[in-house]
Amino acid sequence: MFTFKQGVTVITGGGSGIGQATAIALAAQGTPVAVADIDEARVAATVAQVTGAGGQALGLTLDVTDEASVDAAFTNAEDWAGPITGLVSSAGILQVAPMAEMSGDTFSKVLDVNVRGSFLCGRRAATAMSASRYGRIVSLSSVSGYRAGIGRAAYGTSKSAIIGLTRQFALEFGRAGVTANAVAPGPTVTAMTEELYTEATRAAVAPMIPTGKLAGVDDITPAILFLLSEESRYINGVTLPVDGGYLASGMLQTGDLGGGSG
């Protein structure tokens, strides 16, 4: 078990996938979680799972691209359970298309949600954390932020930007007691990627991973919990690949639209 500072952790994208799994796992450690997502029904489902297991959860409907929505959600979390001690920026979207066919609007939308959203939520959290001299920010990057994949121009660029944004948060808020890190999942089956990872695609991607299999959300959450914990106190500005060795696998490359990263 890890040790967590008393307070509330806000989890964006908490209605599904890695965000949902993190909310459930963190609440099981006794930490109150504010589950934030643009999908109200998914928020309610996650909150029900947490509270049904005896955890504490607040549901928040949140548009991470809207500054007023972000501020209102974080204020509600603070009013509910006190200071924000943790943030997991998990909200994100994936649009897959060859660069020649990807519209400018699609590219902008992905960066708006994935990068602007992480910036607005991270800035709101870090400012509040600075006042209490303690905080942990964990953002979701991807191995797509390191390695290009066919069809991943927007998604990969957004995840590269999150790596840079994480370093910036670490630099500017580190002296205020706030650490900022990211995890970079490898090929991971989530609600967002399930349609891409067909049986044929999984069979093609698995040999590219030294462990020989794609990840599930429960393979990613332990790293997030560690970076949220007090035990990670001296880790700051780092992006941790959680990829089964995918980035270590040399020159192997994805050859089709379905075989990128999680």
CSV table of C-alpha atoms in Angstrom, one decimal:
chain,number,residue,atom,x,y,z
A,1,MET,CA,0.0,0.0,0.0
A,2,PHE,CA,1.0,3.6,-0.7
A,3,THR,CA,0.5,6.6,1.5
A,4,PHE,CA,-1.7,9.4,0.4
A,5,LYS,CA,-2.1,12.9,1.8
A,6,GLN,CA,-5.4,13.7,3.3
A,7,GLY,CA,-7.5,15.6,0.7
A,8,VAL,CA,-9.3,14.9,-2.5
A,9,THR,CA,-8.0,13.7,-5.9
A,10,VAL,CA,-9.7,14.9,-9.0
A,11,ILE,CA,-9.7,12.4,-11.9
A,12,THR,CA,-10.7,13.8,-15.3
A,13,GLY,CA,-11.9,11.2,-17.8
A,14,GLY,CA,-13.0,9.3,-14.7
A,15,GLY,CA,-16.1,7.9,-16.4
A,16,SER,CA,-14.3,5.1,-18.3
A,17,GLY,CA,-11.0,3.5,-19.1
A,18,ILE,CA,-7.8,4.3,-17.2
A,19,GLY,CA,-9.5,7.2,-15.4
A,20,GLN,CA,-12.3,5.0,-14.1
A,21,ALA,CA,-9.9,2.2,-13.0
A,22,THR,CA,-7.8,4.8,-11.2
A,23,ALA,CA,-10.7,6.2,-9.4
A,24,ILE,CA,-11.8,2.8,-8.2
A,25,ALA,CA,-8.3,1.7,-7.2
A,26,LEU,CA,-7.5,5.0,-5.4
A,27,ALA,CA,-10.8,5.1,-3.5
A,28,ALA,CA,-10.1,1.5,-2.3
A,29,GLN,CA,-7.0,3.0,-0.6
A,30,GLY,CA,-9.2,5.3,1.4
A,31,THR,CA,-8.7,8.5,-0.7
A,32,PRO,CA,-11.8,10.6,-1.6
A,33,VAL,CA,-12.1,10.9,-5.4
A,34,ALA,CA,-13.8,13.5,-7.5
A,35,VAL,CA,-14.8,11.7,-10.7
A,36,ALA,CA,-15.0,14.2,-13.5
A,37,ASP,CA,-16.1,13.5,-17.1
A,38,ILE,CA,-18.1,15.1,-19.8
A,39,ASP,CA,-20.4,12.0,-19.9
A,40,GLU,CA,-22.8,12.4,-17.0
A,41,ALA,CA,-24.0,8.8,-17.2
A,42,ARG,CA,-20.5,7.4,-17.0
A,43,VAL,CA,-19.7,9.6,-14.1
A,44,ALA,CA,-22.7,8.2,-12.2
A,45,ALA,CA,-21.7,4.6,-13.0
A,46,THR,CA,-18.2,5.1,-11.7
A,47,VAL,CA,-19.4,6.8,-8.6
A,48,ALA,CA,-21.8,3.9,-8.0
A,49,GLN,CA,-19.0,1.4,-8.3
A,50,VAL,CA,-16.8,3.4,-5.8
A,51,THR,CA,-19.5,4.0,-3.2
A,52,GLY,CA,-20.8,0.5,-3.6
A,53,ALA,CA,-17.4,-0.8,-2.5
A,54,GLY,CA,-17.3,1.5,0.5
A,55,GLY,CA,-15.3,4.3,-1.0
A,56,GLN,CA,-15.9,8.1,-1.2
A,57,ALA,CA,-16.7,9.6,-4.5
A,58,LEU,CA,-18.2,12.8,-5.9
A,59,GLY,CA,-19.5,13.0,-9.4
A,60,LEU,CA,-18.7,16.0,-11.6
A,61,THR,CA,-19.8,16.8,-15.1
A,62,LEU,CA,-16.8,18.5,-16.7
A,63,ASP,CA,-15.7,19.9,-20.1
A,64,VAL,CA,-11.9,20.1,-19.7
A,65,THR,CA,-11.7,22.6,-22.6
A,66,ASP,CA,-13.9,25.1,-20.9
A,67,GLU,CA,-12.1,27.2,-18.3
A,68,ALA,CA,-15.3,28.1,-16.3
A,69,SER,CA,-16.4,24.5,-16.2
A,70,VAL,CA,-12.9,23.5,-14.9
A,71,ASP,CA,-13.0,26.1,-12.2
A,72,ALA,CA,-16.5,25.2,-11.1
A,73,ALA,CA,-15.7,21.5,-10.9
A,74,PHE,CA,-12.6,21.9,-8.9
A,75,THR,CA,-14.3,24.3,-6.5
A,76,ASN,CA,-17.1,21.7,-6.0
A,77,ALA,CA,-14.4,19.1,-5.2
A,78,GLU,CA,-12.8,21.4,-2.7
A,79,ASP,CA,-16.1,22.2,-1.0
A,80,TRP,CA,-16.9,18.5,-0.8
A,81,ALA,CA,-13.6,17.1,0.7
A,82,GLY,CA,-11.2,19.9,1.4
A,83,PRO,CA,-7.9,20.7,-0.4
A,84,ILE,CA,-7.0,19.1,-3.7
A,85,THR,CA,-4.0,17.0,-3.1
A,86,GLY,CA,-4.0,15.0,-6.4
A,87,LEU,CA,-5.0,15.4,-10.0
A,88,VAL,CA,-5.1,12.7,-12.7
A,89,SER,CA,-5.5,14.3,-16.1
A,90,SER,CA,-7.0,11.3,-18.0
A,91,ALA,CA,-9.5,13.0,-20.2
A,92,GLY,CA,-8.7,12.5,-23.8
A,93,ILE,CA,-9.9,11.6,-27.3
A,94,LEU,CA,-8.5,9.6,-30.2
A,95,GLN,CA,-9.0,10.3,-33.8
A,96,VAL,CA,-7.3,8.0,-36.3
A,97,ALA,CA,-6.7,9.0,-40.0
A,98,PRO,CA,-3.8,9.3,-42.4
A,99,MET,CA,-2.3,12.8,-42.4
A,100,ALA,CA,-3.4,13.4,-45.9
A,101,GLU,CA,-7.0,12.8,-45.0
A,102,MET,CA,-7.1,14.4,-41.5
A,103,SER,CA,-8.9,17.7,-41.4
A,104,GLY,CA,-7.6,20.7,-39.6
A,105,ASP,CA,-10.7,20.8,-37.4
A,106,THR,CA,-10.0,17.2,-36.3
A,107,PHE,CA,-6.4,17.9,-35.5
A,108,SER,CA,-7.4,21.0,-33.5
A,109,LYS,CA,-10.1,19.2,-31.6
A,110,VAL,CA,-7.8,16.4,-30.4
A,111,LEU,CA,-5.2,19.0,-29.2
A,112,ASP,CA,-7.9,21.1,-27.6
A,113,VAL,CA,-9.2,18.2,-25.4
A,114,ASN,CA,-5.9,16.4,-24.8
A,115,VAL,CA,-3.5,19.3,-24.4
A,116,ARG,CA,-5.6,22.4,-23.5
A,117,GLY,CA,-7.6,20.2,-21.2
A,118,SER,CA,-4.5,19.0,-19.4
A,119,PHE,CA,-3.2,22.5,-19.2
A,120,LEU,CA,-6.4,24.1,-17.8
A,121,CYS,CA,-7.0,21.3,-15.2
A,122,GLY,CA,-3.3,21.2,-14.3
A,123,ARG,CA,-3.1,24.9,-13.8
A,124,ARG,CA,-6.2,25.0,-11.6
A,125,ALA,CA,-5.0,22.1,-9.5
A,126,ALA,CA,-1.4,23.4,-9.2
A,127,THR,CA,-2.5,26.8,-8.1
A,128,ALA,CA,-4.7,25.4,-5.4
A,129,MET,CA,-2.0,22.9,-4.4
A,130,SER,CA,0.6,25.7,-4.1
A,131,ALA,CA,-1.5,27.4,-1.4
A,132,SER,CA,-1.3,24.2,0.8
A,133,ARG,CA,2.3,23.5,-0.2
A,134,TYR,CA,1.5,19.9,-1.4
A,135,GLY,CA,0.2,18.3,-4.5
A,136,ARG,CA,0.6,15.4,-7.0
A,137,ILE,CA,-0.3,15.9,-10.7
A,138,VAL,CA,-0.3,12.8,-13.0
A,139,SER,CA,-1.1,13.3,-16.7
A,140,LEU,CA,-1.8,10.6,-19.3
A,141,SER,CA,0.7,10.7,-22.1
A,142,SER,CA,1.3,7.6,-24.4
A,143,VAL,CA,4.1,5.8,-26.2
A,144,SER,CA,2.5,7.6,-29.2
A,145,GLY,CA,4.2,10.7,-27.7
A,146,TYR,CA,7.6,9.0,-28.4
A,147,ARG,CA,7.0,6.8,-31.4
A,148,ALA,CA,5.0,7.8,-34.5
A,149,GLY,CA,2.2,5.6,-35.7
A,150,ILE,CA,0.3,5.7,-39.0
A,151,GLY,CA,-2.9,7.7,-38.4
A,152,ARG,CA,-1.7,9.1,-35.1
A,153,ALA,CA,-0.7,12.6,-36.2
A,154,ALA,CA,-3.1,14.4,-33.9
A,155,TYR,CA,-3.1,12.0,-31.1
A,156,GLY,CA,0.7,11.4,-31.1
A,157,THR,CA,1.4,15.2,-31.3
A,158,SER,CA,-1.0,15.8,-28.3
A,159,LYS,CA,0.8,13.1,-26.2
A,160,SER,CA,4.2,14.6,-27.1
A,161,ALA,CA,2.9,17.9,-25.9
A,162,ILE,CA,1.8,16.4,-22.6
A,163,ILE,CA,5.3,15.3,-22.0
A,164,GLY,CA,6.5,18.9,-22.4
A,165,LEU,CA,3.7,20.3,-20.4
A,166,THR,CA,4.5,17.9,-17.5
A,167,ARG,CA,8.1,19.2,-17.4
A,168,GLN,CA,6.8,22.7,-17.4
A,169,PHE,CA,4.5,22.1,-14.4
A,170,ALA,CA,7.3,20.4,-12.6
A,171,LEU,CA,9.6,23.4,-13.1
A,172,GLU,CA,7.1,26.1,-12.3
A,173,PHE,CA,5.4,24.5,-9.3
A,174,GLY,CA,8.1,22.3,-7.8
A,175,ARG,CA,9.2,24.8,-5.2
A,176,ALA,CA,5.6,25.1,-4.0
A,177,GLY,CA,5.5,21.4,-3.0
A,178,VAL,CA,3.8,20.2,-6.2
A,179,THR,CA,5.2,17.3,-8.3
A,180,ALA,CA,4.1,16.8,-11.9
A,181,ASN,CA,4.7,13.5,-13.7
A,182,ALA,CA,3.0,11.5,-16.5
A,183,VAL,CA,2.6,7.9,-17.5
A,184,ALA,CA,2.9,6.8,-21.1
A,185,PRO,CA,0.8,3.6,-21.6
A,186,GLY,CA,1.8,1.3,-24.4
A,187,PRO,CA,-0.8,-0.5,-26.5
A,188,THR,CA,-3.7,-0.7,-24.0
A,189,VAL,CA,-7.3,-2.0,-24.5
A,190,THR,CA,-9.7,0.6,-23.1
A,191,ALA,CA,-13.2,1.8,-24.1
A,192,MET,CA,-11.5,4.4,-26.3
A,193,THR,CA,-9.2,1.9,-28.2
A,194,GLU,CA,-11.3,-1.2,-28.1
A,195,GLU,CA,-12.7,-0.8,-31.7
A,196,LEU,CA,-9.2,-0.3,-33.1
A,197,TYR,CA,-7.8,-3.3,-31.4
A,198,THR,CA,-9.6,-6.0,-33.4
A,199,GLU,CA,-8.5,-9.6,-32.9
A,200,ALA,CA,-6.3,-9.3,-36.0
A,201,THR,CA,-4.8,-6.1,-34.8
A,202,ARG,CA,-4.0,-7.6,-31.4
A,203,ALA,CA,-2.3,-10.5,-33.0
A,204,ALA,CA,-0.2,-8.2,-35.0
A,205,VAL,CA,0.7,-5.8,-32.2
A,206,ALA,CA,1.4,-8.3,-29.4
A,207,PRO,CA,4.7,-9.6,-31.0
A,208,MET,CA,6.0,-6.0,-30.9
A,209,ILE,CA,5.8,-6.0,-27.1
A,210,PRO,CA,8.5,-7.9,-25.2
A,211,THR,CA,6.0,-9.1,-22.7
A,212,GLY,CA,3.9,-10.5,-25.6
A,213,LYS,CA,0.6,-9.0,-24.7
A,214,LEU,CA,-1.4,-5.8,-24.7
A,215,ALA,CA,-2.1,-4.1,-21.4
A,216,GLY,CA,-5.4,-3.7,-19.7
A,217,VAL,CA,-6.3,-0.7,-17.5
A,218,ASP,CA,-5.3,-2.5,-14.3
A,219,ASP,CA,-1.8,-2.8,-15.7
A,220,ILE,CA,-1.5,1.0,-15.8
A,221,THR,CA,-3.2,2.1,-12.6
A,222,PRO,CA,-0.5,0.9,-10.1
A,223,ALA,CA,2.0,3.4,-11.7
A,224,ILE,CA,-0.5,6.2,-11.4
A,225,LEU,CA,-1.2,5.4,-7.8
A,226,PHE,CA,2.6,5.4,-7.0
A,227,LEU,CA,3.0,8.8,-8.6
A,228,LEU,CA,0.1,10.1,-6.6
A,229,SER,CA,1.6,8.8,-3.4
A,230,GLU,CA,3.8,10.5,-0.8
A,231,GLU,CA,6.4,7.8,-1.6
A,232,SER,CA,7.0,9.5,-5.0
A,233,ARG,CA,8.1,12.7,-3.3
A,234,TYR,CA,11.4,13.1,-5.2
A,235,ILE,CA,10.1,12.1,-8.7
A,236,ASN,CA,9.2,15.3,-10.7
A,237,GLY,CA,9.0,16.1,-14.4
A,238,VAL,CA,9.2,12.5,-15.4
A,239,THR,CA,7.1,10.6,-18.0
A,240,LEU,CA,7.1,6.9,-17.1
A,241,PRO,CA,6.4,4.4,-20.0
A,242,VAL,CA,4.2,1.6,-18.8
A,243,ASP,CA,4.4,-0.4,-21.9
A,244,GLY,CA,5.6,-3.9,-21.4
A,245,GLY,CA,8.9,-2.9,-23.0
A,246,TYR,CA,7.3,-1.6,-26.3
A,247,LEU,CA,9.6,1.4,-26.5
A,248,ALA,CA,12.6,-0.9,-25.9
A,249,SER,CA,11.8,-3.1,-28.9
A,250,GLY,CA,14.1,-1.5,-31.4
A,251,MET,CA,13.0,-0.7,-35.0
A,252,LEU,CA,9.7,-2.6,-35.0
A,253,GLN,CA,7.1,-0.3,-36.3
A,254,THR,CA,3.3,-0.3,-36.7
A,255,GLY,CA,2.2,-0.7,-40.2
A,256,ASP,CA,-1.5,0.0,-40.2
A,257,LEU,CA,-4.0,2.3,-38.7
A,258,GLY,CA,-5.1,-0.1,-35.9
A,259,GLY,CA,-1.7,-0.8,-34.4
A,260,GLY,CA,-0.7,2.3,-32.6
A,261,SER,CA,-0.5,2.8,-28.9
A,262,GLY,CA,-2.9,3.1,-26.1
